PDB file of C-alpha atoms in Angstrom:
ATOM      1  CA  MET J  44      15.484  17.158   7.441  1.00 78.00           C
ATOM      2  CA  SER J  45      12.324  15.003   7.499  1.00 90.00           C
ATOM      3  CA  LYS J  46       8.819  15.916   6.408  1.00 96.00           C
ATOM      4  CA  LEU J  47       6.551  13.055   7.454  1.00 97.00           C
ATOM      5  CA  VAL J  48       2.910  12.193   7.315  1.00 98.00           C
ATOM      6  CA  VAL J  49       1.736   9.557   9.752  1.00 98.00           C
ATOM      7  CA  MET J  50      -1.320   8.068   8.026  1.00 98.00           C
ATOM      8  CA  GLY J  51      -4.011   5.427   8.321  1.00 97.00           C
ATOM      9  CA  VAL J  52      -7.593   4.888   9.317  1.00 95.00           C
ATOM     10  CA  ALA J  53      -9.199   6.222  12.480  1.00 92.00           C
ATOM     11  CA  GLY J  54      -7.955   4.339  15.554  1.00 92.00           C
ATOM     12  CA  CYS J  55      -4.661   3.215  14.124  1.00 96.00           C
ATOM     13  CA  GLY J  56      -2.636   5.425  16.432  1.00 95.00           C
ATOM     14  CA  LYS J  57      -1.596   8.283  14.055  1.00 96.00           C
ATOM     15  CA  SER J  58      -1.623  11.041  16.671  1.00 95.00           C
ATOM     16  CA  VAL J  59       0.256   9.083  19.247  1.00 96.00           C
ATOM     17  CA  LEU J  60       3.016   8.022  16.866  1.00 98.00           C
ATOM     18  CA  ALA J  61       3.186  11.464  15.252  1.00 98.00           C
ATOM     19  CA  LYS J  62       3.787  13.077  18.679  1.00 98.00           C
ATOM     20  CA  ARG J  63       6.466  10.495  19.491  1.00 97.00           C
ATOM     21  CA  LEU J  64       8.249  11.057  16.168  1.00 97.00           C
ATOM     22  CA  ALA J  65       8.033  14.870  16.514  1.00 97.00           C
ATOM     23  CA  GLN J  66       9.691  14.492  19.925  1.00 96.00           C
ATOM     24  CA  ALA J  67      12.417  12.301  18.517  1.00 95.00           C
ATOM     25  CA  LEU J  68      13.041  14.610  15.605  1.00 94.00           C
ATOM     26  CA  GLU J  69      12.743  17.717  17.822  1.00 95.00           C
ATOM     27  CA  CYS J  70      10.316  19.307  15.452  1.00 97.00           C
ATOM     28  CA  PRO J  71       6.710  20.535  15.312  1.00 97.00           C
ATOM     29  CA  MET J  72       3.771  18.144  14.963  1.00 98.00           C
ATOM     30  CA  LEU J  73       0.565  19.099  13.204  1.00 97.00           C
ATOM     31  CA  GLU J  74      -2.651  17.235  14.127  1.00 96.00           C
ATOM     32  CA  GLY J  75      -4.487  17.137  10.825  1.00 95.00           C
ATOM     33  CA  ASP J  76      -7.947  16.864  12.482  1.00 91.00           C
ATOM     34  CA  ASP J  77      -7.380  20.272  14.088  1.00 93.00           C
ATOM     35  CA  PHE J  78      -7.505  21.891  10.640  1.00 95.00           C
ATOM     36  CA  HIS J  79     -10.812  20.430   9.343  1.00 92.00           C
ATOM     37  CA  PRO J  80     -13.337  23.199   8.557  1.00 92.00           C
ATOM     38  CA  ALA J  81     -16.158  23.438  11.062  1.00 92.00           C
ATOM     39  CA  ALA J  82     -18.619  22.024   8.492  1.00 92.00           C
ATOM     40  CA  SER J  83     -16.510  18.867   8.065  1.00 91.00           C
ATOM     41  CA  LYS J  84     -16.251  18.424  11.841  1.00 88.00           C
ATOM     42  CA  GLU J  85     -20.003  18.640  12.131  1.00 89.00           C
ATOM     43  CA  LYS J  86     -20.478  16.088   9.334  1.00 89.00           C
ATOM     44  CA  MET J  87     -18.201  13.665  11.152  1.00 84.00           C
ATOM     45  CA  ARG J  88     -19.923  14.260  14.516  1.00 83.00           C
ATOM     46  CA  ALA J  89     -23.230  13.428  12.758  1.00 85.00           C
ATOM     47  CA  GLY J  90     -21.758  10.166  11.423  1.00 83.00           C
ATOM     48  CA  ILE J  91     -21.489  11.379   7.803  1.00 88.00           C
ATOM     49  CA  ALA J  92     -18.287  10.384   6.014  1.00 85.00           C
ATOM     50  CA  LEU J  93     -16.310  13.118   4.347  1.00 87.00           C
ATOM     51  CA  ASP J  94     -16.024  12.987   0.558  1.00 90.00           C
ATOM     52  CA  ASP J  95     -13.373  14.219  -1.858  1.00 92.00           C
ATOM     53  CA  THR J  96     -15.012  17.660  -2.017  1.00 93.00           C
ATOM     54  CA  ASP J  97     -14.699  17.997   1.784  1.00 93.00           C
ATOM     55  CA  ARG J  98     -11.144  16.777   1.855  1.00 92.00           C
ATOM     56  CA  GLY J  99      -9.667  18.768  -1.042  1.00 94.00           C
ATOM     57  CA  PRO J 100      -9.345  22.193   0.588  1.00 95.00           C
ATOM     58  CA  TRP J 101      -8.248  20.552   3.900  1.00 95.00           C
ATOM     59  CA  LEU J 102      -5.458  18.683   2.122  1.00 96.00           C
ATOM     60  CA  ASP J 103      -4.403  21.848   0.260  1.00 96.00           C
ATOM     61  CA  ARG J 104      -4.134  23.651   3.573  1.00 96.00           C
ATOM     62  CA  LEU J 105      -2.149  20.834   5.238  1.00 97.00           C
ATOM     63  CA  GLY J 106       0.182  20.527   2.259  1.00 97.00           C
ATOM     64  CA  GLN J 107       0.854  24.238   2.286  1.00 97.00           C
ATOM     65  CA  MET J 108       1.530  24.211   6.071  1.00 97.00           C
ATOM     66  CA  VAL J 109       4.083  21.383   5.697  1.00 98.00           C
ATOM     67  CA  ALA J 110       5.610  23.053   2.652  1.00 97.00           C
ATOM     68  CA  ASP J 111       5.960  26.374   4.529  1.00 96.00           C
ATOM     69  CA  SER J 112       7.576  24.780   7.520  1.00 95.00           C
ATOM     70  CA  GLU J 113      11.311  25.185   7.915  1.00 92.00           C
ATOM     71  CA  GLY J 114      13.098  22.036   8.880  1.00 93.00           C
ATOM     72  CA  SER J 115      11.488  18.819   9.893  1.00 95.00           C
ATOM     73  CA  ILE J 116       7.772  18.459  10.637  1.00 97.00           C
ATOM     74  CA  VAL J 117       5.400  15.558  11.364  1.00 98.00           C
ATOM     75  CA  LEU J 118       1.744  15.685  10.273  1.00 98.00           C
ATOM     76  CA  SER J 119      -0.928  13.233  11.364  1.00 98.00           C
ATOM     77  CA  CYS J 120      -3.438  12.828   8.498  1.00 97.00           C
ATOM     78  CA  SER J 121      -5.514   9.904   7.286  1.00 95.00           C
ATOM     79  CA  ALA J 122      -4.427  10.364   3.651  1.00 97.00           C
ATOM     80  CA  LEU J 123      -6.541   7.376   2.747  1.00 96.00           C
ATOM     81  CA  LYS J 124      -6.555   7.630  -1.024  1.00 97.00           C
ATOM     82  CA  ARG J 125      -3.576   7.735  -3.350  1.00 97.00           C
ATOM     83  CA  ARG J 126      -4.877  10.956  -4.849  1.00 97.00           C
ATOM     84  CA  TYR J 127      -4.862  12.549  -1.357  1.00 97.00           C
ATOM     85  CA  ARG J 128      -1.271  11.569  -0.906  1.00 98.00           C
ATOM     86  CA  GLU J 129      -0.445  12.888  -4.340  1.00 97.00           C
ATOM     87  CA  GLN J 130      -2.106  16.162  -3.461  1.00 97.00           C
ATOM     88  CA  LEU J 131       0.146  16.390  -0.422  1.00 98.00           C
ATOM     89  CA  ARG J 132       3.197  15.377  -2.457  1.00 97.00           C
ATOM     90  CA  ALA J 133       2.418  18.115  -5.000  1.00 97.00           C
ATOM     91  CA  ALA J 134       2.953  20.669  -2.204  1.00 97.00           C
ATOM     92  CA  VAL J 135       5.923  18.790  -0.674  1.00 96.00           C
ATOM     93  CA  PRO J 136       7.741  16.648  -3.312  1.00 92.00           C
ATOM     94  CA  ASP J 137      10.081  14.985  -0.776  1.00 91.00           C
ATOM     95  CA  LEU J 138       7.248  14.087   1.630  1.00 96.00           C
ATOM     96  CA  ARG J 139       7.444  10.695   3.264  1.00 97.00           C
ATOM     97  CA  PHE J 140       4.553   8.670   4.632  1.00 98.00           C
ATOM     98  CA  VAL J 141       4.431   6.305   7.657  1.00 98.00           C
ATOM     99  CA  TYR J 142       1.423   4.050   7.120  1.00 98.00           C
ATOM    100  CA  ILE J 143      -0.001   2.373  10.222  1.00 98.00           C
ATOM    101  CA  GLU J 144      -1.728  -0.873   9.240  1.00 98.00           C
ATOM    102  CA  ILE J 145      -4.629  -2.043  11.400  1.00 98.00           C
ATOM    103  CA  ASP J 146      -7.581  -4.391  11.004  1.00 96.00           C
ATOM    104  CA  LEU J 147     -11.199  -3.213  11.121  1.00 94.00           C
ATOM    105  CA  GLN J 148     -12.112  -4.871  14.395  1.00 95.00           C
ATOM    106  CA  THR J 149      -9.164  -3.361  16.298  1.00 96.00           C
ATOM    107  CA  ALA J 150      -9.733   0.095  14.803  1.00 95.00           C
ATOM    108  CA  ALA J 151     -13.441   0.025  15.717  1.00 92.00           C
ATOM    109  CA  ARG J 152     -12.621  -1.110  19.237  1.00 93.00           C
ATOM    110  CA  ARG J 153     -10.085   1.694  19.700  1.00 92.00           C
ATOM    111  CA  VAL J 154     -12.366   4.399  18.275  1.00 89.00           C
ATOM    112  CA  GLY J 155     -15.211   3.086  20.463  1.00 84.00           C
ATOM    113  CA  ALA J 156     -13.007   3.485  23.571  1.00 84.00           C
ATOM    114  CA  ARG J 157     -12.338   7.177  22.896  1.00 74.00           C
ATOM    115  CA  SER J 158     -14.340   9.794  24.761  1.00 71.00           C
ATOM    116  CA  GLY J 159     -15.015  13.221  23.426  1.00 65.00           C
ATOM    117  CA  HIS J 160     -13.605  12.627  19.954  1.00 59.00           C
ATOM    118  CA  MET J 161     -15.492  13.945  16.920  1.00 61.00           C
ATOM    119  CA  PHE J 162     -15.133  10.684  14.966  1.00 69.00           C
ATOM    120  CA  PRO J 163     -17.801   8.076  15.764  1.00 71.00           C
ATOM    121  CA  THR J 164     -17.214   4.318  15.521  1.00 77.00           C
ATOM    122  CA  SER J 165     -19.877   4.136  12.837  1.00 79.00           C
ATOM    123  CA  LEU J 166     -17.435   5.847  10.371  1.00 83.00           C
ATOM    124  CA  VAL J 167     -14.624   3.341  10.775  1.00 89.00           C
ATOM    125  CA  THR J 168     -16.086   1.027   8.143  1.00 90.00           C
ATOM    126  CA  SER J 169     -16.244   3.903   5.638  1.00 90.00           C
ATOM    127  CA  GLN J 170     -12.579   4.662   6.238  1.00 91.00           C
ATOM    128  CA  PHE J 171     -11.634   1.055   5.328  1.00 94.00           C
ATOM    129  CA  ALA J 172     -13.861   1.286   2.211  1.00 93.00           C
ATOM    130  CA  THR J 173     -12.034   4.479   1.165  1.00 93.00           C
ATOM    131  CA  LEU J 174      -8.519   3.274   2.032  1.00 96.00           C
ATOM    132  CA  GLU J 175      -6.119   2.672  -0.886  1.00 97.00           C
ATOM    133  CA  SER J 176      -3.076   1.089   0.729  1.00 97.00           C
ATOM    134  CA  PRO J 177       0.121   3.056   0.065  1.00 98.00           C
ATOM    135  CA  VAL J 178       2.232  -0.080   0.356  1.00 97.00           C
ATOM    136  CA  GLY J 179       4.474  -0.167  -2.702  1.00 95.00           C
ATOM    137  CA  GLU J 180       4.487   3.609  -3.209  1.00 96.00           C
ATOM    138  CA  ALA J 181       7.826   5.372  -3.028  1.00 93.00           C
ATOM    139  CA  GLY J 182       8.617   7.040   0.261  1.00 95.00           C
ATOM    140  CA  VAL J 183       6.304   4.892   2.392  1.00 97.00           C
ATOM    141  CA  CYS J 184       7.118   2.928   5.518  1.00 97.00           C
ATOM    142  CA  ALA J 185       4.414   0.483   6.620  1.00 98.00           C
ATOM    143  CA  ILE J 186       4.207  -0.538  10.292  1.00 98.00           C
ATOM    144  CA  SER J 187       1.770  -2.498  12.368  1.00 98.00           C
ATOM    145  CA  ALA J 188      -0.604  -0.786  14.727  1.00 98.00           C
ATOM    146  CA  LEU J 189      -0.233  -3.792  17.015  1.00 97.00           C
ATOM    147  CA  GLN J 190       3.432  -2.858  17.824  1.00 97.00           C
ATOM    148  CA  SER J 191       4.223  -0.586  20.738  1.00 97.00           C
ATOM    149  CA  THR J 192       4.645   3.101  19.927  1.00 97.00           C
ATOM    150  CA  GLU J 193       8.318   2.767  20.833  1.00 97.00           C
ATOM    151  CA  ALA J 194       8.812  -0.144  18.438  1.00 98.00           C
ATOM    152  CA  GLN J 195       6.989   1.774  15.715  1.00 98.00           C
ATOM    153  CA  ALA J 196       9.224   4.842  16.300  1.00 97.00           C
ATOM    154  CA  ASP J 197      12.339   2.655  16.206  1.00 97.00           C
ATOM    155  CA  THR J 198      11.268   1.218  12.841  1.00 97.00           C
ATOM    156  CA  VAL J 199      10.611   4.690  11.438  1.00 97.00           C
ATOM    157  CA  ALA J 200      13.943   6.006  12.742  1.00 95.00           C
ATOM    158  CA  ALA J 201      15.778   3.105  11.049  1.00 95.00           C
ATOM    159  CA  TRP J 202      13.882   3.730   7.833  1.00 96.00           C
ATOM    160  CA  LEU J 203      14.688   7.427   7.891  1.00 94.00           C
ATOM    161  CA  GLU J 204      18.367   6.725   8.543  1.00 91.00           C
ATOM    162  CA  SER J 205      18.436   4.226   5.673  1.00 89.00           C
ATOM    163  CA  ALA J 206      16.908   6.803   3.390  1.00 81.00           C
ATOM    164  CA  ARG J 207      19.546   9.406   4.436  1.00 77.00           C
ATOM    165  CA  VAL J 208      22.349   6.972   3.690  1.00 68.00           C
ATOM    166  CA  GLN J 209      20.932   6.343   0.196  1.00 67.00           C
ATOM    167  CA  GLU J 210      20.616  10.008  -0.660  1.00 60.00           C
TER     168      GLU J 210
END
């Protein structure tokens, strides 16, 4: 059983990889953005970055949804700060994170190319300012956003298999 969070800044490819991993694991996928309260969505549309107060209840809800799920599940969620990841881990102690690393310019370009998304390009810089890299934390696999989705998924599959062997 795998409970995974695919994390990173806007534009890194969280949703695409999370969908691919959920298919491979034959499990549900939760799109974290779908569960933001209406007020948070409006803030983002207005170009206002969310703060810890905005994110706290959202992370509680996501953590509870993952904890309540039976079997494997994949969640896409920015989880930018260590305290956000710890909040999720408090609900799901064996939670694993797949961190998609990307540079600011590539992320901004990708976000700018989206149509109809609530997250404007102007907020990408704030995400990088908020980001506390999870590299070095237990239960984290870091991959490059510049790899193909298939290569990313293969890396995650090998990582998950290695973790199973060690358990």
